[in-house]
PDB file of C-alpha atoms and ligand atoms in Angstrom:
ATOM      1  CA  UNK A   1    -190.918  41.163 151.083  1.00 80.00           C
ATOM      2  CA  UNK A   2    -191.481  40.391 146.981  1.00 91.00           C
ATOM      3  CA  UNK A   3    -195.058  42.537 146.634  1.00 97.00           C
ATOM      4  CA  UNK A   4    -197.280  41.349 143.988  1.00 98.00           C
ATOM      5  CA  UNK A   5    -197.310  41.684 140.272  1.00 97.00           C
ATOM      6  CA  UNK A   6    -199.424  44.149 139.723  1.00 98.00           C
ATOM      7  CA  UNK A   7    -199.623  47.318 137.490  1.00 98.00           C
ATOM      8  CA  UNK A   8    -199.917  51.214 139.583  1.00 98.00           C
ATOM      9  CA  UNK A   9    -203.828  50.922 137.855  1.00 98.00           C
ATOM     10  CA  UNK A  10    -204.627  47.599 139.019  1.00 98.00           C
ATOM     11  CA  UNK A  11    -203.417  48.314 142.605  1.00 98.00           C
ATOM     12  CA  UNK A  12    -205.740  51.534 142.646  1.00 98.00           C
ATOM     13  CA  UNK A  13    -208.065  49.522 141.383  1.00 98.00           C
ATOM     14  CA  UNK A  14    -208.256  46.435 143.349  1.00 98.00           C
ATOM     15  CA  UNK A  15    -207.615  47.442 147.188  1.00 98.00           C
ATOM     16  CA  UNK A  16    -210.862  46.360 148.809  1.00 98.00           C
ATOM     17  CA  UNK A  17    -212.312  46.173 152.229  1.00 98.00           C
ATOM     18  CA  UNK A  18    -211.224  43.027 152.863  1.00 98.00           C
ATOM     19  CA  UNK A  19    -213.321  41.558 155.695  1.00 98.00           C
ATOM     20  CA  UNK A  20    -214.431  38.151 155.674  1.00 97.00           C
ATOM     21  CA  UNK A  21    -211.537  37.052 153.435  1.00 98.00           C
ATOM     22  CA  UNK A  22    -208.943  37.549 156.714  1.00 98.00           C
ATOM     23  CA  UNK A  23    -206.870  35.319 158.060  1.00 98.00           C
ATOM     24  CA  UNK A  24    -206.755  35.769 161.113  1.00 98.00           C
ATOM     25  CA  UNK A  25    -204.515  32.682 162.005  1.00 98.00           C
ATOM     26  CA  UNK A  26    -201.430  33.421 160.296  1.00 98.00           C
ATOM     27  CA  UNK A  27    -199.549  36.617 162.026  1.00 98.00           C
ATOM     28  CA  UNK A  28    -198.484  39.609 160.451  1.00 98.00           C
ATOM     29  CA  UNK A  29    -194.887  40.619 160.610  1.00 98.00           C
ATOM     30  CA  UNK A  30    -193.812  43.556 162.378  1.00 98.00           C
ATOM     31  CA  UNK A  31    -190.792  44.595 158.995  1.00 98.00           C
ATOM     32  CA  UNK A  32    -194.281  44.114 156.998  1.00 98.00           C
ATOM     33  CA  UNK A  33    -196.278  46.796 158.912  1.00 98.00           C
ATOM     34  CA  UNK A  34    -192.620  48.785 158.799  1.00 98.00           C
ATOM     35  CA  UNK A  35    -192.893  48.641 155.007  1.00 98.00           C
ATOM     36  CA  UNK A  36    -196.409  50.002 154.541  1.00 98.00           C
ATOM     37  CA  UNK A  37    -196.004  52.773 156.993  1.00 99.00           C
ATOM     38  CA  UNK A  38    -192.528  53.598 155.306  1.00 98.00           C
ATOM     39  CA  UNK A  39    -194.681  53.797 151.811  1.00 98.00           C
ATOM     40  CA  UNK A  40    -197.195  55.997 154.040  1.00 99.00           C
ATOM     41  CA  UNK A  41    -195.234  58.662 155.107  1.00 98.00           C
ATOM     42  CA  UNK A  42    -194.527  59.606 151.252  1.00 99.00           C
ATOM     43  CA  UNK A  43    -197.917  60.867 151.474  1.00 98.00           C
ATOM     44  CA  UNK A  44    -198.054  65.163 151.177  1.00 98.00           C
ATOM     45  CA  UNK A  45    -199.169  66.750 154.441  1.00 98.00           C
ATOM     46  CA  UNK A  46    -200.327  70.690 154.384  1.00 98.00           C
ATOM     47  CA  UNK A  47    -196.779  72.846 155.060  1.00 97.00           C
ATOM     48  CA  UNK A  48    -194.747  69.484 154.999  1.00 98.00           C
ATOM     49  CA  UNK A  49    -196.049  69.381 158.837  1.00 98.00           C
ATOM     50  CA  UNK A  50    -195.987  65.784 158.757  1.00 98.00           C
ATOM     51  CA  UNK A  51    -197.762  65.600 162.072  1.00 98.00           C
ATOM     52  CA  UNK A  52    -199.269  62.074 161.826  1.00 98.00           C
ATOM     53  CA  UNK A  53    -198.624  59.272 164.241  1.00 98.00           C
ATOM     54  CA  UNK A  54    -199.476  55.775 163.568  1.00 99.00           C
ATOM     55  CA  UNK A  55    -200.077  53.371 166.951  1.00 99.00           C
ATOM     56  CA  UNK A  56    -199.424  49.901 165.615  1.00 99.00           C
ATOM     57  CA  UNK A  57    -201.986  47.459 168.328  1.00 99.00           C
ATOM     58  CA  UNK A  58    -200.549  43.949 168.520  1.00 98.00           C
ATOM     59  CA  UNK A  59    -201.255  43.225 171.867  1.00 98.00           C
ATOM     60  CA  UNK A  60    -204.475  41.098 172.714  1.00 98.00           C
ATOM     61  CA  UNK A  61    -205.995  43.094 175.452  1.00 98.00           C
ATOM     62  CA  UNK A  62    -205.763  46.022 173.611  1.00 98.00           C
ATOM     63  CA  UNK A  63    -207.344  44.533 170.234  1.00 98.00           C
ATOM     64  CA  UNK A  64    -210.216  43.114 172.194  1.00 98.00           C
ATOM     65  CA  UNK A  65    -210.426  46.563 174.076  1.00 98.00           C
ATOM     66  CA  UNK A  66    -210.862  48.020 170.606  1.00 99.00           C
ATOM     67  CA  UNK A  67    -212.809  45.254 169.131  1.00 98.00           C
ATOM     68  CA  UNK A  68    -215.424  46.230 171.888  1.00 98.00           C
ATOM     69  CA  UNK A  69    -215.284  49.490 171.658  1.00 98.00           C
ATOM     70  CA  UNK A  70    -216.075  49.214 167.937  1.00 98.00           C
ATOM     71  CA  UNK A  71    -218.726  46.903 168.366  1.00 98.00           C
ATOM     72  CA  UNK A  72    -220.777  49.027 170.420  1.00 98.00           C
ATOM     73  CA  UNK A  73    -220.458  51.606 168.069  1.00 98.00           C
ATOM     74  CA  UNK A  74    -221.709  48.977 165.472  1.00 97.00           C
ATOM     75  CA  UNK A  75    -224.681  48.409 166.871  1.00 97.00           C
ATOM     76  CA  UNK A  76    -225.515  51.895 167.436  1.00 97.00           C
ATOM     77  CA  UNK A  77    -224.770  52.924 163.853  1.00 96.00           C
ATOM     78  CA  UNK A  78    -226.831  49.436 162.284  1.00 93.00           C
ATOM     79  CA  UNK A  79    -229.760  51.414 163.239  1.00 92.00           C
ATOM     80  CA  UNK A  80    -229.035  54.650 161.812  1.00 92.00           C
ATOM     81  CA  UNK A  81    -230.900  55.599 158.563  1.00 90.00           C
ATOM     82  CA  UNK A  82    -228.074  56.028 156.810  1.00 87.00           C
ATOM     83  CA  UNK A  83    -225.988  52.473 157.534  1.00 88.00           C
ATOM     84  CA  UNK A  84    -224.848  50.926 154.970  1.00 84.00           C
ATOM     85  CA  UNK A  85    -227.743  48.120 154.403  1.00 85.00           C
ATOM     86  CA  UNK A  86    -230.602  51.042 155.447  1.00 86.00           C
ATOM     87  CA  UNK A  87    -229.866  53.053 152.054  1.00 87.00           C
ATOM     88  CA  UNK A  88    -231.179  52.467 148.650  1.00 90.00           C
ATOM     89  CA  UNK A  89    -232.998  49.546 149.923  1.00 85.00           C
ATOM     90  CA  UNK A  90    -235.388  50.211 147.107  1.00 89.00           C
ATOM     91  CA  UNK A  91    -232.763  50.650 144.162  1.00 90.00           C
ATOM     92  CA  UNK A  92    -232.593  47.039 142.302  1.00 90.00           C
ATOM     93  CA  UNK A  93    -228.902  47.379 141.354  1.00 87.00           C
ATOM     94  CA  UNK A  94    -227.594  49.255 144.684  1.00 88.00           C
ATOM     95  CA  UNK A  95    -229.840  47.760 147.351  1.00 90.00           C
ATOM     96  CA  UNK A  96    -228.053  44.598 147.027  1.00 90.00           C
ATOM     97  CA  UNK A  97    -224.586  45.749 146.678  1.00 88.00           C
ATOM     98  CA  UNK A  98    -225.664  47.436 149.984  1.00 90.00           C
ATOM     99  CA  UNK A  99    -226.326  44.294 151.456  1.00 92.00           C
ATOM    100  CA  UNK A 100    -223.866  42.347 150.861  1.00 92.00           C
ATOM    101  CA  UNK A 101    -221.634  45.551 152.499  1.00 92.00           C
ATOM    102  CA  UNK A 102    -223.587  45.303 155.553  1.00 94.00           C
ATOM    103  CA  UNK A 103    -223.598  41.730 155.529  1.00 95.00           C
ATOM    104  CA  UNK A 104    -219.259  42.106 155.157  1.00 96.00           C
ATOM    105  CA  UNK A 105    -219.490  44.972 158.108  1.00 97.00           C
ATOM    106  CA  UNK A 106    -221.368  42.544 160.166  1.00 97.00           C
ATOM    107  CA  UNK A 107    -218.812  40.145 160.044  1.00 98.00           C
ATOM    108  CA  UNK A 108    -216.072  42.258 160.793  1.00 98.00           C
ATOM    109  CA  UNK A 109    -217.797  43.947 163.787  1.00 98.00           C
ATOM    110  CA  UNK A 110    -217.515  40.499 165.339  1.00 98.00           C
ATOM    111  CA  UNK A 111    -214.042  39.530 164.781  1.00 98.00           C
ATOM    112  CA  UNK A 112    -212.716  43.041 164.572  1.00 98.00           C
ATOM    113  CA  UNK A 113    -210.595  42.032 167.759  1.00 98.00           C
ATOM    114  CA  UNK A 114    -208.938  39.164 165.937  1.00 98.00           C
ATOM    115  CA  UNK A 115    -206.852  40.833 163.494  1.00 98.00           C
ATOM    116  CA  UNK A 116    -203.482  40.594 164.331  1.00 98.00           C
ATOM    117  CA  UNK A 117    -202.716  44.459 163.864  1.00 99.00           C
ATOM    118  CA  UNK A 118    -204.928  46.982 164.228  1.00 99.00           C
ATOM    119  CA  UNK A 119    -203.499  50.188 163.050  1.00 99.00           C
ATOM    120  CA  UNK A 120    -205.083  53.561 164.536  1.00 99.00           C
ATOM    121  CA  UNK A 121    -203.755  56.419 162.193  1.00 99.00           C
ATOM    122  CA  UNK A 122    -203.619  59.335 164.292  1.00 99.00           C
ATOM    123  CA  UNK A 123    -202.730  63.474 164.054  1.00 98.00           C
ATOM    124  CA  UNK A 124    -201.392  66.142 165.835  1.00 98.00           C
ATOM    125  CA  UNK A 125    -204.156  68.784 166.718  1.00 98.00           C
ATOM    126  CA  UNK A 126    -207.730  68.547 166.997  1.00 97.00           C
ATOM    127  CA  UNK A 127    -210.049  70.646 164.197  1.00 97.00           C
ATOM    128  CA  UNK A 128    -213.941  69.589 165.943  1.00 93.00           C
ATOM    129  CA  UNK A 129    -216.107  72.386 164.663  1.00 94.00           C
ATOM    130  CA  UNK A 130    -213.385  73.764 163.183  1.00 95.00           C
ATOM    131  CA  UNK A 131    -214.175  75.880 159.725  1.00 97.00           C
ATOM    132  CA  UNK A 132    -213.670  73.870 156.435  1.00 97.00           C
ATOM    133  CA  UNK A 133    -210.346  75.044 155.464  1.00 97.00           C
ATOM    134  CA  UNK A 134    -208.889  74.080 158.881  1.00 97.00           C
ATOM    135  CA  UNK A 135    -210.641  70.287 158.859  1.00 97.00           C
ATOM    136  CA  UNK A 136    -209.955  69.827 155.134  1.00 98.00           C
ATOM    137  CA  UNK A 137    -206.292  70.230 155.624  1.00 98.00           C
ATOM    138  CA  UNK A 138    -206.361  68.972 158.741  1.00 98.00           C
ATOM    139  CA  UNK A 139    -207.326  65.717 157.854  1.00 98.00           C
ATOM    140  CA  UNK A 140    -206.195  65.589 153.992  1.00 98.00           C
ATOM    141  CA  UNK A 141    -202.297  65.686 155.707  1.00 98.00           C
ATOM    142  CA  UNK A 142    -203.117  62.411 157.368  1.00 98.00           C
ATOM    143  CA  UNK A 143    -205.991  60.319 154.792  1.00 98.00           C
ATOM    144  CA  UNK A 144    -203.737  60.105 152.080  1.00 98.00           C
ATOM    145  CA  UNK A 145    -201.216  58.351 154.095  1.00 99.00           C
ATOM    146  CA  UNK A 146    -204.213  55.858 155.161  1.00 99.00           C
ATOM    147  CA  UNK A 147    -204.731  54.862 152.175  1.00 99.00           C
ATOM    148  CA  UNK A 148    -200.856  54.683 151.157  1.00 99.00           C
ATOM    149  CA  UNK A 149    -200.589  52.695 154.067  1.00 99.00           C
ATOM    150  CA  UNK A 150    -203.133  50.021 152.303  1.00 99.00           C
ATOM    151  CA  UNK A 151    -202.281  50.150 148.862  1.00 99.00           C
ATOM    152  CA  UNK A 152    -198.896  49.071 149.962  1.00 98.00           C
ATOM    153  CA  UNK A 153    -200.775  46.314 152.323  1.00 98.00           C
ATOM    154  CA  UNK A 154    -202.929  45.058 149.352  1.00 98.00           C
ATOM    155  CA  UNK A 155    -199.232  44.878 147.454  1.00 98.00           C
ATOM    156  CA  UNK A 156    -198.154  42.724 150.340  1.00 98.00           C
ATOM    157  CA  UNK A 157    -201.079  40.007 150.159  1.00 98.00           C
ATOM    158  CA  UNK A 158    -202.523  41.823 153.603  1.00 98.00           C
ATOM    159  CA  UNK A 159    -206.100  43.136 153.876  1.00 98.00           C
ATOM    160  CA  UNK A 160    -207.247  45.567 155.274  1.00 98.00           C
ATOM    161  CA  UNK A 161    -210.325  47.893 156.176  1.00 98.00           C
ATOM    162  CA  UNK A 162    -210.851  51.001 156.649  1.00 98.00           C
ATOM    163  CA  UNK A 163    -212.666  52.166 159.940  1.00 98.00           C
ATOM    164  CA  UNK A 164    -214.027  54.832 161.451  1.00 98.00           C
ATOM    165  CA  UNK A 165    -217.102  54.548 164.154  1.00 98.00           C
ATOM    166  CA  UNK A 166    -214.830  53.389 167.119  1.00 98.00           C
ATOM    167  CA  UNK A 167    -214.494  57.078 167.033  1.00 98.00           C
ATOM    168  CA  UNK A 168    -217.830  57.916 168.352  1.00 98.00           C
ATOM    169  CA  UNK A 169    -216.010  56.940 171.283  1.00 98.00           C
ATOM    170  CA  UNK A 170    -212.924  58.315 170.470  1.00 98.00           C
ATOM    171  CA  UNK A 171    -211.832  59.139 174.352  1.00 98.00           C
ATOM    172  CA  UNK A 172    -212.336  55.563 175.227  1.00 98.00           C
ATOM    173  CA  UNK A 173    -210.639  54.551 173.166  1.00 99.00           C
ATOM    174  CA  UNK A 174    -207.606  57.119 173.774  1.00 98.00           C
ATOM    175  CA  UNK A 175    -207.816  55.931 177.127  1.00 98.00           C
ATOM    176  CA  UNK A 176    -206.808  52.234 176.061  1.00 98.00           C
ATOM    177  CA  UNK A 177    -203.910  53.444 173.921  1.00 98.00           C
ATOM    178  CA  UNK A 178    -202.455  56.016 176.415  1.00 98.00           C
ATOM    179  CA  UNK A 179    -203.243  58.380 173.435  1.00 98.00           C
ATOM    180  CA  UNK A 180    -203.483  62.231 174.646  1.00 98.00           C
ATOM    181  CA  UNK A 181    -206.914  63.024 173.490  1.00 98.00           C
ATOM    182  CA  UNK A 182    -206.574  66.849 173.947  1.00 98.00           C
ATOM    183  CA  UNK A 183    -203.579  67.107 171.629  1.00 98.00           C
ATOM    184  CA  UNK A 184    -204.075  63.991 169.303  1.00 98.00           C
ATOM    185  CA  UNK A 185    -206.943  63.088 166.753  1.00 98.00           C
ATOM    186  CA  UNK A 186    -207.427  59.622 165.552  1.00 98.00           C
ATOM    187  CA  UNK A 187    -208.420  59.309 162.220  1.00 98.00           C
ATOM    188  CA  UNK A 188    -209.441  55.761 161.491  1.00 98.00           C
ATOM    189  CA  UNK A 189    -209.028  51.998 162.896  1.00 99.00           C
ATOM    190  CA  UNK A 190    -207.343  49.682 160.279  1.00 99.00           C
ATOM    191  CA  UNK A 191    -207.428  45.660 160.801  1.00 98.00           C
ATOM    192  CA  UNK A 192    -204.897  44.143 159.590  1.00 99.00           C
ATOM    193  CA  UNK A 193    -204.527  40.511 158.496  1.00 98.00           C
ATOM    194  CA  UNK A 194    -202.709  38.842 155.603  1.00 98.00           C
ATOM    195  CA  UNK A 195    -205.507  38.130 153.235  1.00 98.00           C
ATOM    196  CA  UNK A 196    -206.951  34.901 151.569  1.00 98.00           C
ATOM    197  CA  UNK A 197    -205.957  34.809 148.133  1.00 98.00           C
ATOM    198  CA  UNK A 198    -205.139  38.058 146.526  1.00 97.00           C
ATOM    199  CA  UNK A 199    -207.735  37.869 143.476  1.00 97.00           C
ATOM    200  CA  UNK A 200    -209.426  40.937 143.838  1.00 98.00           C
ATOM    201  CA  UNK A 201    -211.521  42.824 141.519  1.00 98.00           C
ATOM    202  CA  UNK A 202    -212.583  46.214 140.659  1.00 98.00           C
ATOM    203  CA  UNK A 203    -216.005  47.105 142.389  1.00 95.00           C
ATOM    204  CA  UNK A 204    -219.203  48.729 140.707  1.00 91.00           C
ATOM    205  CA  UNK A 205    -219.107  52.056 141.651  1.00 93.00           C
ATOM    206  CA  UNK A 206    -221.247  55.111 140.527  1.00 93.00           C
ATOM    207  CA  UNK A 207    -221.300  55.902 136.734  1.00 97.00           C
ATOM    208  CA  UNK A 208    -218.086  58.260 136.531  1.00 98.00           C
ATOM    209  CA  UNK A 209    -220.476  60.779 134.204  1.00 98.00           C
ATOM    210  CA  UNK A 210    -222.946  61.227 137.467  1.00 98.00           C
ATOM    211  CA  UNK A 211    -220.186  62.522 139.304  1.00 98.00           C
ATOM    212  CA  UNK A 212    -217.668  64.296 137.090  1.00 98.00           C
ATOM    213  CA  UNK A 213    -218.290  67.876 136.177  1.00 98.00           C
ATOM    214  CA  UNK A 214    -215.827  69.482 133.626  1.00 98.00           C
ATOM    215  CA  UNK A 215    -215.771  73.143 134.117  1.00 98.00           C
ATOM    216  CA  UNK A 216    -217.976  73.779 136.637  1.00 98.00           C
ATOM    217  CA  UNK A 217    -221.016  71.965 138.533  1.00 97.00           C
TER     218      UNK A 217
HETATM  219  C1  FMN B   1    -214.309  57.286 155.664  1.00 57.14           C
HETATM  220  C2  FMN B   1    -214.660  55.823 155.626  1.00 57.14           C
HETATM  221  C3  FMN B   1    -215.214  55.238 156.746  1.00 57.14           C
HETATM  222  C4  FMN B   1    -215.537  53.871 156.743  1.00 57.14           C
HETATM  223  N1  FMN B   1    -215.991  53.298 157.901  1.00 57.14           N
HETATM  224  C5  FMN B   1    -216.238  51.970 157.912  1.00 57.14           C
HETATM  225  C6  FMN B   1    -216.589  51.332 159.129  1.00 57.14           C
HETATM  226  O1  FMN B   1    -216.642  51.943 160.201  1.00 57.14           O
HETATM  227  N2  FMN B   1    -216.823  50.004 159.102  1.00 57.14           N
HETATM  228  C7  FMN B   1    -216.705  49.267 157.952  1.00 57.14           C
HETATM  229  O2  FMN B   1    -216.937  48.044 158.002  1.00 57.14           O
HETATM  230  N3  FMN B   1    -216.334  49.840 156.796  1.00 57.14           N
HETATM  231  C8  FMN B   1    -216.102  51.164 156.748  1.00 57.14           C
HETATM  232  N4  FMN B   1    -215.672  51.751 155.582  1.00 57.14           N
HETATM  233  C9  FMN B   1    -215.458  50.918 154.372  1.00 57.14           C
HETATM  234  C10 FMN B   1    -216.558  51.122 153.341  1.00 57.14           C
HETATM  235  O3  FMN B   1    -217.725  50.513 153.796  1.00 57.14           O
HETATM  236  C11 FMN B   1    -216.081  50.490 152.014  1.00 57.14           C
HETATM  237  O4  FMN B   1    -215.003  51.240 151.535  1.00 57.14           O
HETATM  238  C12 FMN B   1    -217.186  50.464 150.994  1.00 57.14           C
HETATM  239  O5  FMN B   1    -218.114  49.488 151.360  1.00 57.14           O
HETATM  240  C13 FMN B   1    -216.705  50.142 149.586  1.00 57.14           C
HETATM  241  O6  FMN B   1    -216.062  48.906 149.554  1.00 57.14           O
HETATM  242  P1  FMN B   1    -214.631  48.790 148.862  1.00 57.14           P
HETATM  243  O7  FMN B   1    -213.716  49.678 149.632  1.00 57.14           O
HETATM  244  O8  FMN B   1    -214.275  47.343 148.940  1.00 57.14           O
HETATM  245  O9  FMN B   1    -214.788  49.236 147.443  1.00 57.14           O
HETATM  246  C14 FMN B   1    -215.330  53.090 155.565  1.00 57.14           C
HETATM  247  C15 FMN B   1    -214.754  53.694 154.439  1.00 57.14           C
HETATM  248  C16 FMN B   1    -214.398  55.026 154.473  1.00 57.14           C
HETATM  249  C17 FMN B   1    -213.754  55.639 153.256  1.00 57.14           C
END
């Protein structure tokens, strides 16, 4: 498929969560998902291991199965101090932006189950309470692939979203994929869905100078 016209910064720079701008009634072709998750697996992995698996969900039990699944784990997190729309609820210029994320995260816990793919990025070996140097590369030789997998989406006119509380019920949801748990971490849950329009922008992030510390903290 022609991707779109855009420069290596503008891609970076452009890949949202793209939630309520889905469309959900136009399918997503299996050579399309192919294409991403050939792009992915350029991604470095710690000793070349390469020990990522992606499970590509197309079928309609299964995505409601999910779609559940992540729902409940929603509504359990909405509550949490720390969701989205609970933090910096005082601070005039982030409180809103905060919002309007929980606002988009609302949305998509309700029609998570109607994206036509849901992709569950997954890796060989499990690292829970693991030391840092065993769950950093652990998971950095399967993340970077993630988001490989949608900057090449975005290319392609799809959205996508990255996800991760279904995975406070990670067995359950194991269980629904035939995924071994004991042997096999998931990482994320991706919808899928070719996106309305493809007129994204950059998003206000952070002052870089709070953040970036040259020679030391
Ligand atoms: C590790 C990680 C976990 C996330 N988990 C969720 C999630 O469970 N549900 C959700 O709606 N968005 C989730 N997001 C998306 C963030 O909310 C989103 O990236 C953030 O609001 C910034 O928006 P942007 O990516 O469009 O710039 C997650 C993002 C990351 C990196």
């Amino acid at each position: 498929m022609t991707t779109l016209d855009l420069t290596p910064d503008q891609l970076l720079s452009t890949t949202r969560a793209v939630r309520r701008r889905m469309d959900f009634s136009r399918p997503v072709e299996k050579d399309v998902i192919r294409e991403c998750l050939e792009m992915a697996v350029q991604a470095p992995t710690g000793s070349n291991a390469q020990g990522w698996h992606f499970v590509v969900v197309t079928d309609a039990g299964k995505r409601k199965a999910l779609g559940d699944i992540y729902r409940r784990a929603f509504e359990m997190y909405r509550t949490m101090p720390g969701a989205a729309g609970n933090v910096f609820a005082d601070d005039p210029v982030r409180g809103p932006v905060q919002q309007r994320v929980m606002r988009s995260a609302d949305y998509l816990a309700e029609h998570m189950h109607e994206a036509p793919v849901l992709l569950v990025p997954c890796i060989a070996g499990r690292v829970d309470g693991a030391p840092g140097v065993m769950s950093a590369s652990h998971w950095g030789s399967l993340l970077p692939a993630v988001w490989s997998f949608m900057l090449a989406a975005r290319a392609r006119r799809l959205g996508t979203s990255w996800t991760t509380l279904h995975l406070m019920f990670e067995k359950e949801a194991a269980g629904v994929l035939g995924i071994p748990f004991d042997d096999i971490a998931q990482g994320a849950l991706i919808p899928v869905a070719y996106a309305k329009g493809t007129d994204f922008k950059p998003a206000p992030r952070v002052p870089l100078d709070d953040v970036v510390h040259w020679d030391g903290w």
